PDB file of C-alpha atoms in Angstrom:
ATOM      1  CA  MET A1241      98.411  86.732 167.710  1.00  0.00           C
ATOM      2  CA  THR A1242      94.876  87.171 166.463  1.00  0.00           C
ATOM      3  CA  LYS A1243      91.850  86.938 168.674  1.00  0.00           C
ATOM      4  CA  ARG A1244      88.153  87.355 168.094  1.00  0.00           C
ATOM      5  CA  VAL A1245      85.105  87.017 170.325  1.00  0.00           C
ATOM      6  CA  ILE A1246      81.604  86.267 169.073  1.00  0.00           C
ATOM      7  CA  HIS A1247      78.458  86.547 171.190  1.00  0.00           C
ATOM      8  CA  ILE A1248      76.051  83.672 170.760  1.00  0.00           C
ATOM      9  CA  GLY A1249      72.550  83.683 172.157  1.00  0.00           C
ATOM     10  CA  LEU A1250      71.357  80.108 172.597  1.00  0.00           C
ATOM     11  CA  PRO A1251      69.336  77.794 174.780  1.00  0.00           C
ATOM     12  CA  GLU A1252      71.085  75.978 177.609  1.00  0.00           C
ATOM     13  CA  LEU A1253      74.046  73.833 176.647  1.00  0.00           C
ATOM     14  CA  SER A1254      75.564  71.092 178.752  1.00  0.00           C
ATOM     15  CA  GLU A1255      79.156  71.341 179.888  1.00  0.00           C
ATOM     16  CA  ASP A1256      80.045  68.506 177.481  1.00  0.00           C
ATOM     17  CA  GLU A1257      78.466  70.410 174.587  1.00  0.00           C
ATOM     18  CA  LEU A1258      80.429  73.547 175.514  1.00  0.00           C
ATOM     19  CA  ILE A1259      83.691  71.593 175.645  1.00  0.00           C
ATOM     20  CA  ALA A1260      82.901  69.961 172.301  1.00  0.00           C
ATOM     21  CA  LEU A1261      82.282  73.398 170.742  1.00  0.00           C
ATOM     22  CA  GLY A1262      85.680  74.618 171.922  1.00  0.00           C
ATOM     23  CA  GLU A1263      87.363  71.485 170.600  1.00  0.00           C
ATOM     24  CA  LEU A1264      85.563  71.831 167.266  1.00  0.00           C
ATOM     25  CA  ALA A1265      86.808  75.412 166.922  1.00  0.00           C
ATOM     26  CA  GLN A1266      90.383  74.443 167.783  1.00  0.00           C
ATOM     27  CA  GLU A1267      90.474  71.392 165.503  1.00  0.00           C
ATOM     28  CA  THR A1268      88.950  73.290 162.581  1.00  0.00           C
ATOM     29  CA  ALA A1269      91.508  76.101 162.858  1.00  0.00           C
ATOM     30  CA  ILE A1270      94.467  73.720 163.136  1.00  0.00           C
ATOM     31  CA  GLU A1271      93.283  71.567 160.218  1.00  0.00           C
ATOM     32  CA  TYR A1272      92.836  74.655 158.039  1.00  0.00           C
ATOM     33  CA  ILE A1273      96.341  75.916 158.800  1.00  0.00           C
ATOM     34  CA  PHE A1274      97.878  72.523 158.048  1.00  0.00           C
ATOM     35  CA  GLU A1275      95.964  72.321 154.764  1.00  0.00           C
ATOM     36  CA  HIS A1276      98.032  75.352 153.708  1.00  0.00           C
ATOM     37  CA  LEU A1277     101.348  74.683 155.459  1.00  0.00           C
ATOM     38  CA  THR A1278     103.418  71.572 156.050  1.00  0.00           C
ATOM     39  CA  ARG A1279     104.504  70.690 159.578  1.00  0.00           C
ATOM     40  CA  SER A1280     108.069  71.746 158.738  1.00  0.00           C
ATOM     41  CA  GLU A1281     106.791  75.202 157.724  1.00  0.00           C
ATOM     42  CA  VAL A1282     105.279  75.801 161.160  1.00  0.00           C
ATOM     43  CA  LYS A1283     107.722  76.910 163.821  1.00  0.00           C
ATOM     44  CA  ASP A1284     105.102  77.294 166.559  1.00  0.00           C
ATOM     45  CA  ILE A1285     101.317  77.102 166.747  1.00  0.00           C
ATOM     46  CA  GLU A1286      98.960  77.580 169.641  1.00  0.00           C
ATOM     47  CA  VAL A1287      95.187  77.588 169.405  1.00  0.00           C
ATOM     48  CA  THR A1288      93.186  78.411 172.517  1.00  0.00           C
ATOM     49  CA  ALA A1289      89.420  78.387 172.891  1.00  0.00           C
ATOM     50  CA  ARG A1290      87.621  79.917 175.865  1.00  0.00           C
ATOM     51  CA  ILE A1291      83.899  79.818 176.402  1.00  0.00           C
ATOM     52  CA  ASN A1292      82.213  82.213 178.819  1.00  0.00           C
ATOM     53  CA  LYS A1293      78.622  81.554 179.678  1.00  0.00           C
ATOM     54  CA  GLU A1294      76.809  84.474 181.278  1.00  0.00           C
ATOM     55  CA  GLU A1295      73.907  86.376 179.699  1.00  0.00           C
ATOM     56  CA  THR A1296      75.266  85.338 176.325  1.00  0.00           C
ATOM     57  CA  LEU A1297      77.545  82.542 175.248  1.00  0.00           C
ATOM     58  CA  ASP A1298      80.921  83.977 174.236  1.00  0.00           C
ATOM     59  CA  LEU A1299      83.491  81.979 172.330  1.00  0.00           C
ATOM     60  CA  GLU A1300      86.978  83.451 172.323  1.00  0.00           C
ATOM     61  CA  LEU A1301      89.421  81.836 169.939  1.00  0.00           C
ATOM     62  CA  GLU A1302      93.093  82.787 169.892  1.00  0.00           C
ATOM     63  CA  ILE A1303      95.587  81.599 167.310  1.00  0.00           C
ATOM     64  CA  TYR A1304      99.313  82.131 167.593  1.00  0.00           C
ATOM     65  CA  LEU A1305     101.196  81.026 164.490  1.00  0.00           C
ATOM     66  CA  GLU A1306     104.895  81.447 163.852  1.00  0.00           C
ATOM     67  CA  VAL A1307     106.616  80.379 160.646  1.00  0.00           C
ATOM     68  CA  PRO A1308     110.293  80.538 159.676  1.00  0.00           C
ATOM     69  CA  ILE A1309     111.288  83.664 157.755  1.00  0.00           C
ATOM     70  CA  PHE A1310     111.840  81.712 154.523  1.00  0.00           C
ATOM     71  CA  VAL A1311     108.222  80.502 154.403  1.00  0.00           C
ATOM     72  CA  LYS A1312     106.370  82.811 152.045  1.00  0.00           C
ATOM     73  CA  VAL A1313     102.885  82.989 153.475  1.00  0.00           C
ATOM     74  CA  ASP A1314     100.672  85.812 154.700  1.00  0.00           C
ATOM     75  CA  VAL A1315     100.364  84.576 158.291  1.00  0.00           C
ATOM     76  CA  ASP A1316      97.764  87.178 159.293  1.00  0.00           C
ATOM     77  CA  LYS A1317      95.538  86.287 156.349  1.00  0.00           C
ATOM     78  CA  LEU A1318      95.905  82.555 156.979  1.00  0.00           C
ATOM     79  CA  VAL A1319      95.013  82.985 160.666  1.00  0.00           C
ATOM     80  CA  GLU A1320      92.002  85.186 159.794  1.00  0.00           C
ATOM     81  CA  GLU A1321      90.740  82.559 157.356  1.00  0.00           C
ATOM     82  CA  ALA A1322      91.236  79.814 159.973  1.00  0.00           C
ATOM     83  CA  LEU A1323      89.273  81.883 162.516  1.00  0.00           C
ATOM     84  CA  GLU A1324      86.449  82.501 160.038  1.00  0.00           C
ATOM     85  CA  LEU A1325      86.143  78.812 159.214  1.00  0.00           C
ATOM     86  CA  ALA A1326      86.274  77.795 162.883  1.00  0.00           C
ATOM     87  CA  TYR A1327      83.481  80.202 163.776  1.00  0.00           C
ATOM     88  CA  GLU A1328      81.410  79.028 160.801  1.00  0.00           C
ATOM     89  CA  LYS A1329      81.752  75.409 161.980  1.00  0.00           C
ATOM     90  CA  VAL A1330      80.765  76.369 165.530  1.00  0.00           C
ATOM     91  CA  GLU A1331      77.738  78.314 164.254  1.00  0.00           C
ATOM     92  CA  GLU A1332      76.678  75.295 162.140  1.00  0.00           C
ATOM     93  CA  ARG A1333      76.986  73.030 165.173  1.00  0.00           C
ATOM     94  CA  LEU A1334      75.013  75.475 167.342  1.00  0.00           C
ATOM     95  CA  ARG A1335      72.208  75.538 164.757  1.00  0.00           C
ATOM     96  CA  GLU A1336      72.145  71.728 164.839  1.00  0.00           C
ATOM     97  CA  ILE A1337      71.954  71.735 168.655  1.00  0.00           C
ATOM     98  CA  ALA A1338      69.228  74.419 168.633  1.00  0.00           C
ATOM     99  CA  GLY A1339      67.271  72.369 166.085  1.00  0.00           C
ATOM    100  CA  GLN A1340      67.568  69.214 168.191  1.00  0.00           C
ATOM    101  CA  ASN A1341      66.432  71.089 171.312  1.00  0.00           C
ATOM    102  CA  LYS A1342      63.229  72.207 169.571  1.00  0.00           C
ATOM    103  CA  THR A1343      61.999  68.676 168.992  1.00  0.00           C
TER     104      THR A1343
END
């Protein structure tokens, strides 16, 4: 299992916006993994997003990916790449929200 937390300083976000950010992160990670593996090559997958809002906004994304032994893929690398892309998408969305809040 791979997990990473990023700290995001941002203006106020609604609960709906926070939920949408978590869903965006999850969907992006899952889509990336299934761009590289077929459904039959994935034994188990679990993607969890948690958002903590205190002094900073923290997004914690966990990915658990299990593939059968015969599937030749670097699971750790694939999960890292999925995490990177998910965080990039969230950062892009946060910039859009911050831009909208300025106007």
